[in-house]
Structures are given as C-alpha cells and as structure tokens.
C-alpha cells in the first residue's frame, strides 16, 4: 500500500474563481523522493498545503476528495497529529527562525521543548541530528547570523528532529545562491538516506532530475504527467506545459533529431557523459 494516496482531490480557495486543484489522483510510496513541477500558478504550493492539511484548515475554501496517509483519512487527523507525521519546510528560510532563541542548538530544540520532551532526550536527539546532517559547526551560532543556505539547513534540521515520516519542501532554494542550493540538496539527500518520504517543489530542473524518483507535472491545477523521473524528464511533452526539462535531455534530443546515434535521452550529467562516449565511439568506428 502506498504511504500517500490522493483520490479525486479538488480544491477552491474562498476567493478563487474555480478549482485550483482539479480532480487529482496519485500515490506516493514510502521512502520515495517525489518532485512536483509545473509553471507558476499551476497549483504546486496549493497541493503542498493540501498534503500538509493547511487547506482547508487555515485557508478555508472547498476541498473535495480524499488524502489517505498511511491508511488513515487525513481529514480525521488533528493538526497536531498531522504536524507529527508531516513536516513542512517553507520557501523563505528567514520566516522559519523563531526569533526567540539565541543559538542554533536552542532553535532546533525549540519544537521538542514545546512538545514537553524530556531535556536529556532533547539534547540527545538534537545532537544526533547535527551530527547526521553534518552541521555541528553551526551549533553555537546566532540563527540570524547564518547565510541563507545555513538558515535553510537549520530549518530542515528543526523539522527533521520532530521525526516526521514525510517532508514537504516547497522551493527551499528559491532565495539561495548556488553554494547555498548545493548545501540544502546535500541535506535533502541525507534525509532520503534516512528513509524519509520527500515531496519537493523545485524549479531547478537539473537538481530535480538528479535526486527524484518520481515526478508529478501540474498544469492549471491538473496532473498532466505522473511517472518515474527518467520517463517524465526525458519527454518533450513537458515543454508543452511551459516547464523545462534538464539541459542534458535537451541536448540528447537535439543530437538525436540531427541524426546522430543517440540511444538514451539523458536527464543527469552522468547519463549524458555515457551518451556522449557512445556517440564518439560509434562515430570513430564509422
Ligand atoms: P504554484 O505554486 O504552482 O505557483 P499556487 O498553488 O501558488 O501555484 O497557485 C495556484 C492558483 O491558486 C493560482 O491561480 C493562484 O493565483 C491561486 N491562489 C494561490 N493562493 C491563493 C489564495 N490564498 N487565495 C486565492 N487564490 C490563490
């Protein structure tokens, strides 16, 4: 059984003209890294909000259909229960810092303190998290003195320390430079290695291709493609929905169209190098 099953999900904000999510059906397996892609306004953030229970709970509006989480109808779970099962990381790392804690260590411990967890256990869990995410060196710093990438990694650690099964991460690198982006993806990779189920919204399609197992492409609130990352991101059909495919795939498709013997549409750098090597060997033989 899939960890998350979405059935006939539609949603309308109180002020939107019609449905912004339209009869969505999909499932996500436990431990899967699923990216939601699509152009601006296609419904990605709204879908993340639905998966976290923010719609309709906070935004009100009309939700129809079902989201089944680990066999349980999500509408039957309280916001507190949901928060324990699904962690949500926002686009802007600045708004996630509580502003009341002097060090990164205290900041990451804050959520557990609120739950009344025993101080010794908090210390052990936070220390383990720092070690696992390789951010011990940030422990004693002022959260506000961190770079954008470091703030976002601390935000990820604060969510992860609560031990949710699922992480919904909405454009975590939109405000970061390339180094910050790389750091955040390293952290997300470690989260996948921990066995977490990850649902990511991200525009940087090369990174999406490198890390994702599964892709859902939205256009105007509808799912237009849903499948393994390789299958979706090597398809020219994605372009028809104003969404990019990796530059490696574009290059392979262009070479193929020009008549070269391309036997694979690569979506990652490593795959692309393989394709190039094969072309060069074949060309040399001819
Ligand atoms: P994306 O994340 O793909 O850019 P969104 O989920 O933010 O898309 O938006 C999907 C649609 O919902 C858009 O048409 C947007 O204008 C509308 N929308 C988003 N937030 C609200 C809101 N709070 N109230 C009304 N309409 C909204």
Short mmCIF file of C-alpha atoms and ligand atoms in Angstrom, two decimals:
data_model
loop_
_atom_site.label_atom_id
_atom_site.label_comp_id
_atom_site.label_asym_id
_atom_site.label_seq_id
_atom_site.Cartn_x
_atom_site.Cartn_y
_atom_site.Cartn_z
CA UNK A 1 0.00 0.00 0.00
CA UNK A 2 1.25 3.50 -0.88
CA UNK A 3 2.11 5.85 2.00
CA UNK A 4 0.05 8.67 0.49
CA UNK A 5 -2.95 8.12 -1.73
CA UNK A 6 -4.78 11.06 -3.23
CA UNK A 7 -8.19 10.37 -4.69
CA UNK A 8 -10.30 12.78 -6.74
CA UNK A 9 -8.84 15.78 -4.92
CA UNK A 10 -10.23 19.18 -5.89
CA UNK A 11 -9.80 22.45 -4.08
CA UNK A 12 -11.07 26.01 -4.43
CA UNK A 13 -9.80 28.94 -2.34
CA UNK A 14 -12.57 31.15 -0.92
CA UNK A 15 -11.65 33.87 -3.42
CA UNK A 16 -10.50 31.87 -6.46
CA UNK A 17 -12.86 31.74 -9.44
CA UNK A 18 -12.84 27.99 -9.86
CA UNK A 19 -10.94 24.95 -8.62
CA UNK A 20 -7.15 25.46 -8.43
CA UNK A 21 -6.64 21.70 -7.92
CA UNK A 22 -8.75 19.67 -10.31
CA UNK A 23 -9.62 16.04 -9.62
CA UNK A 24 -6.09 14.89 -8.73
CA UNK A 25 -5.35 11.18 -8.40
CA UNK A 26 -1.89 9.91 -7.50
CA UNK A 27 0.05 7.94 -4.93
CA UNK A 28 3.46 8.24 -3.30
CA UNK A 29 5.34 5.24 -1.92
CA UNK A 30 7.15 5.18 1.41
CA UNK A 31 10.74 6.39 1.06
CA UNK A 32 10.11 7.89 -2.35
CA UNK A 33 11.52 11.25 -3.47
CA UNK A 34 8.69 12.85 -5.42
CA UNK A 35 9.03 16.25 -7.08
CA UNK A 36 6.09 18.36 -8.11
CA UNK A 37 6.88 20.51 -11.13
CA UNK A 38 4.93 22.92 -13.32
CA UNK A 39 4.86 26.59 -14.28
CA UNK A 40 3.89 29.43 -11.93
CA UNK A 41 0.28 29.28 -10.86
CA UNK A 42 -0.11 25.59 -11.78
CA UNK A 43 -1.03 24.67 -8.19
CA UNK A 44 2.20 23.28 -6.72
CA UNK A 45 2.15 25.25 -3.45
CA UNK A 46 -1.58 24.66 -3.05
CA UNK A 47 -1.03 20.91 -3.44
CA UNK A 48 1.73 21.03 -0.80
CA UNK A 49 -0.66 22.91 1.50
CA UNK A 50 -3.31 20.25 0.94
CA UNK A 51 -0.83 17.46 1.73
CA UNK A 52 0.08 19.21 4.98
CA UNK A 53 -3.56 19.92 5.85
CA UNK A 54 -3.21 23.73 5.60
CA UNK A 55 -6.06 23.69 3.13
CA UNK A 56 -8.82 23.74 4.06
CA UNK A 57 -7.87 24.14 7.76
CA UNK A 58 -6.21 27.58 7.52
CA UNK A 59 -7.16 28.86 4.11
CA UNK A 60 -10.76 27.58 4.35
CA UNK A 61 -12.27 27.13 0.87
CA UNK A 62 -13.76 23.95 -0.54
CA UNK A 63 -11.89 20.66 -0.58
CA UNK A 64 -13.32 17.55 -2.17
CA UNK A 65 -11.86 14.07 -2.45
CA UNK A 66 -9.57 12.20 -0.11
CA UNK A 67 -5.97 12.14 1.04
CA UNK A 68 -5.10 8.85 2.71
CA UNK A 69 -1.93 8.94 4.79
CA UNK A 70 -0.61 5.58 5.91
CA UNK A 71 -4.08 4.08 5.62
CA UNK A 72 -5.81 6.90 7.51
CA UNK A 73 -8.08 9.56 6.05
CA UNK A 74 -6.22 12.84 6.65
CA UNK A 75 -9.42 14.75 7.41
CA UNK A 76 -9.76 12.60 10.54
CA UNK A 77 -6.37 13.68 11.91
CA UNK A 78 -5.97 16.77 14.12
CA UNK A 79 -3.50 19.50 13.12
CA UNK A 80 -1.25 18.32 15.97
CA UNK A 81 -1.26 14.72 14.73
CA UNK A 82 -0.56 15.91 11.20
CA UNK A 83 2.37 18.06 12.34
CA UNK A 84 3.95 14.95 13.88
CA UNK A 85 3.57 12.96 10.67
CA UNK A 86 4.30 15.58 8.01
CA UNK A 87 6.98 18.24 8.29
CA UNK A 88 6.69 21.34 6.11
CA UNK A 89 9.62 23.48 5.03
CA UNK A 90 8.72 26.86 3.55
CA UNK A 91 10.34 28.77 0.69
CA UNK A 92 11.72 31.52 2.84
CA UNK A 93 14.26 30.35 5.44
CA UNK A 94 14.01 33.71 7.25
CA UNK A 95 10.41 33.27 8.36
CA UNK A 96 11.17 29.86 9.86
CA UNK A 97 13.56 31.12 12.51
CA UNK A 98 11.60 31.61 15.73
CA UNK A 99 13.44 34.82 16.67
CA UNK A 100 13.40 33.96 20.36
CA UNK A 101 16.35 31.61 20.58
CA UNK A 102 19.96 32.76 20.83
CA UNK A 103 21.72 29.76 19.33
CA UNK A 104 21.13 27.31 16.52
CA UNK A 105 21.14 24.48 19.07
CA UNK A 106 18.27 26.07 21.03
CA UNK A 107 16.44 26.84 17.79
CA UNK A 108 16.49 23.20 16.67
CA UNK A 109 15.45 22.06 20.18
CA UNK A 110 12.53 24.51 20.32
CA UNK A 111 9.87 22.29 18.70
CA UNK A 112 10.68 19.38 21.03
CA UNK A 113 10.57 21.73 24.05
CA UNK A 114 7.06 22.76 23.02
CA UNK A 115 6.06 19.11 23.00
CA UNK A 116 7.34 18.74 26.55
CA UNK A 117 10.03 16.19 25.66
CA UNK A 118 12.48 15.40 28.47
CA UNK A 119 15.52 17.81 28.33
CA UNK A 120 18.06 14.95 28.27
CA UNK A 121 16.25 13.34 25.34
CA UNK A 122 16.05 16.70 23.54
CA UNK A 123 19.80 17.13 23.90
CA UNK A 124 20.47 13.64 22.58
CA UNK A 125 18.09 13.99 19.63
CA UNK A 126 19.35 17.43 18.63
CA UNK A 127 22.99 16.34 18.87
CA UNK A 128 22.30 13.27 16.76
CA UNK A 129 20.58 15.44 14.16
CA UNK A 130 23.52 17.89 14.00
CA UNK A 131 25.91 15.02 13.52
CA UNK A 132 23.78 13.31 10.92
CA UNK A 133 23.26 16.50 8.91
CA UNK A 134 26.92 17.48 9.39
CA UNK A 135 26.10 20.89 10.83
CA UNK A 136 27.74 20.62 14.27
CA UNK A 137 29.82 23.69 13.44
CA UNK A 138 26.67 25.84 13.42
CA UNK A 139 25.53 24.75 16.89
CA UNK A 140 26.58 27.81 18.91
CA UNK A 141 25.90 30.46 16.25
CA UNK A 142 23.17 33.08 16.35
CA UNK A 143 20.43 31.82 13.95
CA UNK A 144 20.15 35.29 12.43
CA UNK A 145 23.87 35.45 11.68
CA UNK A 146 23.73 32.49 9.28
CA UNK A 147 23.87 32.57 5.49
CA UNK A 148 20.64 31.78 3.60
CA UNK A 149 21.76 28.20 2.88
CA UNK A 150 22.74 27.64 6.52
CA UNK A 151 19.39 29.06 7.72
CA UNK A 152 17.54 26.70 5.40
CA UNK A 153 19.58 23.71 6.66
CA UNK A 154 18.78 24.72 10.25
CA UNK A 155 15.10 24.97 9.25
CA UNK A 156 15.32 21.43 7.80
CA UNK A 157 17.02 20.18 10.98
CA UNK A 158 14.30 21.78 13.17
CA UNK A 159 11.63 19.91 11.22
CA UNK A 160 13.56 16.65 10.98
CA UNK A 161 14.24 16.48 14.72
CA UNK A 162 10.47 16.08 15.21
CA UNK A 163 10.84 12.78 13.30
CA UNK A 164 8.06 13.15 10.72
CA UNK A 165 7.69 10.33 8.16
CA UNK A 166 7.03 12.75 5.32
CA UNK A 167 8.72 16.04 4.45
CA UNK A 168 7.02 18.55 2.20
CA UNK A 169 9.61 21.03 0.97
CA UNK A 170 8.38 23.98 -1.08
CA UNK A 171 11.07 25.68 -3.18
CA UNK A 172 13.75 25.57 -0.49
CA UNK A 173 16.41 27.14 -2.68
CA UNK A 174 14.49 29.93 -4.41
CA UNK A 175 16.28 32.58 -2.32
CA UNK A 176 19.70 30.91 -2.25
CA UNK A 177 22.92 31.25 -4.22
CA UNK A 178 24.48 28.17 -5.91
CA UNK A 179 26.54 27.23 -2.83
CA UNK A 180 23.52 27.53 -0.52
CA UNK A 181 21.48 25.49 -3.02
CA UNK A 182 24.09 22.73 -3.09
CA UNK A 183 24.22 22.63 0.74
CA UNK A 184 20.46 22.33 1.01
CA UNK A 185 20.36 19.50 -1.55
CA UNK A 186 23.09 17.65 0.32
CA UNK A 187 20.87 17.86 3.40
CA UNK A 188 17.80 16.68 1.48
CA UNK A 189 19.85 13.76 0.14
CA UNK A 190 20.73 12.74 3.71
CA UNK A 191 17.04 12.93 4.61
CA UNK A 192 16.27 10.50 1.81
CA UNK A 193 19.01 8.19 3.08
CA UNK A 194 17.24 8.25 6.45
CA UNK A 195 14.26 6.68 4.68
CA UNK A 196 12.06 9.78 4.76
CA UNK A 197 9.42 10.26 2.11
CA UNK A 198 10.14 13.57 0.41
CA UNK A 199 7.79 15.75 -1.58
CA UNK A 200 9.64 18.63 -3.19
CA UNK A 201 8.68 21.66 -5.25
CA UNK A 202 11.73 23.00 -7.08
CA UNK A 203 12.31 24.94 -10.29
CA UNK A 204 15.97 23.99 -10.72
CA UNK A 205 15.21 21.08 -13.01
CA UNK A 206 18.75 19.64 -13.17
CA UNK A 207 18.64 19.16 -9.39
CA UNK A 208 15.14 17.70 -9.61
CA UNK A 209 16.46 15.19 -12.19
CA UNK A 210 19.45 14.25 -10.07
CA UNK A 211 17.52 13.49 -6.89
CA UNK A 212 13.93 12.50 -7.74
CA UNK A 213 12.44 9.03 -8.16
CA UNK A 214 9.01 10.23 -9.18
CA UNK A 215 7.69 13.36 -10.92
CA UNK A 216 4.23 14.87 -10.97
CA UNK A 217 3.73 17.63 -13.56
CA UNK A 218 0.90 20.06 -12.92
CA UNK A 219 -0.65 22.45 -15.41
CA UNK A 220 -3.53 24.71 -14.45
CA UNK A 221 -4.40 22.57 -11.44
CA UNK A 222 -4.40 19.27 -13.32
CA UNK A 223 -1.92 16.41 -13.36
CA UNK A 224 -0.68 16.20 -16.93
CA UNK A 225 2.18 13.74 -16.35
CA UNK A 226 2.92 11.37 -13.48
CA UNK A 227 5.67 8.76 -13.59
CA UNK A 228 9.29 7.81 -12.95
CA UNK A 229 11.68 10.79 -13.14
CA UNK A 230 13.53 9.37 -16.13
CA UNK A 231 10.35 8.84 -18.12
CA UNK A 232 8.86 12.29 -17.45
CA UNK A 233 12.01 14.41 -17.66
CA UNK A 234 13.22 12.88 -20.93
CA UNK A 235 9.94 13.71 -22.63
CA UNK A 236 9.48 16.72 -24.92
CA UNK A 237 5.82 16.79 -23.84
CA UNK A 238 6.90 18.55 -20.64
CA UNK A 239 7.87 21.60 -22.72
CA UNK A 240 4.28 21.97 -23.93
CA UNK A 241 3.33 22.78 -20.34
CA UNK A 242 5.74 25.72 -20.04
CA UNK A 243 8.06 23.64 -17.88
CA UNK A 244 11.72 22.92 -18.53
CA UNK A 245 13.43 19.57 -18.96
CA UNK A 246 17.11 19.18 -17.97
CA UNK A 247 19.62 20.67 -20.40
CA UNK A 248 21.15 17.17 -20.75
CA UNK A 249 17.83 15.87 -22.12
CA UNK A 250 17.51 18.86 -24.47
CA UNK A 251 20.99 18.22 -25.81
CA UNK A 252 20.32 14.49 -26.37
CA UNK A 253 17.02 15.22 -28.12
CA UNK A 254 18.67 17.82 -30.37
CA UNK A 255 21.50 15.43 -31.30
CA UNK A 256 19.01 12.65 -31.98
CA UNK A 257 16.96 14.96 -34.22
CA UNK A 258 20.10 15.82 -36.15
CA UNK A 259 20.56 12.12 -36.96
CA UNK A 260 23.29 11.13 -34.50
CA UNK A 261 23.09 7.65 -32.92
CA UNK A 262 21.66 8.68 -29.53
CA UNK A 263 20.28 5.60 -27.75
CA UNK A 264 19.25 7.29 -24.49
CA UNK A 265 17.81 10.68 -23.55
CA UNK A 266 19.94 11.56 -20.54
CA UNK A 267 18.48 13.55 -17.66
CA UNK A 268 21.62 13.77 -15.49
CA UNK A 269 25.22 14.73 -16.14
CA UNK A 270 26.48 11.16 -15.65
CA UNK A 271 23.94 9.75 -18.09
CA UNK A 272 24.85 12.46 -20.60
CA UNK A 273 28.55 11.63 -20.41
CA UNK A 274 27.67 7.98 -21.17
CA UNK A 275 25.62 9.00 -24.19
CA UNK A 276 28.43 11.23 -25.47
CA UNK A 277 31.02 8.49 -25.03
CA UNK A 278 28.88 6.06 -27.01
CA UNK A 279 28.32 8.58 -29.81
CA UNK A 280 32.04 9.32 -30.02
CA UNK A 281 32.92 5.60 -30.12
CA UNK A 282 30.34 4.89 -32.82
CA UNK A 283 31.44 7.92 -34.87
CA UNK A 284 35.07 6.81 -34.57
CA UNK A 285 34.18 3.31 -35.84
CA UNK A 286 32.30 4.67 -38.86
P1 LIG B 1 2.30 27.48 -7.93
O1 LIG B 1 2.83 27.07 -6.59
O2 LIG B 1 2.38 26.38 -8.95
O3 LIG B 1 2.90 28.76 -8.46
P2 LIG B 1 -0.12 28.14 -6.48
O4 LIG B 1 -0.55 26.91 -5.77
O5 LIG B 1 0.60 29.19 -5.70
O6 LIG B 1 0.73 27.75 -7.78
O7 LIG B 1 -1.39 28.83 -7.14
C1 LIG B 1 -2.37 28.10 -7.88
C2 LIG B 1 -3.54 29.02 -8.18
O8 LIG B 1 -4.18 29.36 -6.95
C3 LIG B 1 -3.14 30.35 -8.84
O9 LIG B 1 -4.10 30.69 -9.78
C4 LIG B 1 -3.14 31.32 -7.66
O10 LIG B 1 -3.46 32.61 -8.13
C5 LIG B 1 -4.26 30.77 -6.79
N1 LIG B 1 -4.03 31.07 -5.36
C6 LIG B 1 -2.92 30.79 -4.63
N2 LIG B 1 -3.06 31.16 -3.35
C7 LIG B 1 -4.31 31.69 -3.25
C8 LIG B 1 -5.08 32.25 -2.18
N3 LIG B 1 -4.58 32.32 -0.92
N4 LIG B 1 -6.32 32.70 -2.46
C9 LIG B 1 -6.83 32.60 -3.71
N5 LIG B 1 -6.18 32.08 -4.77
C10 LIG B 1 -4.93 31.62 -4.55
#
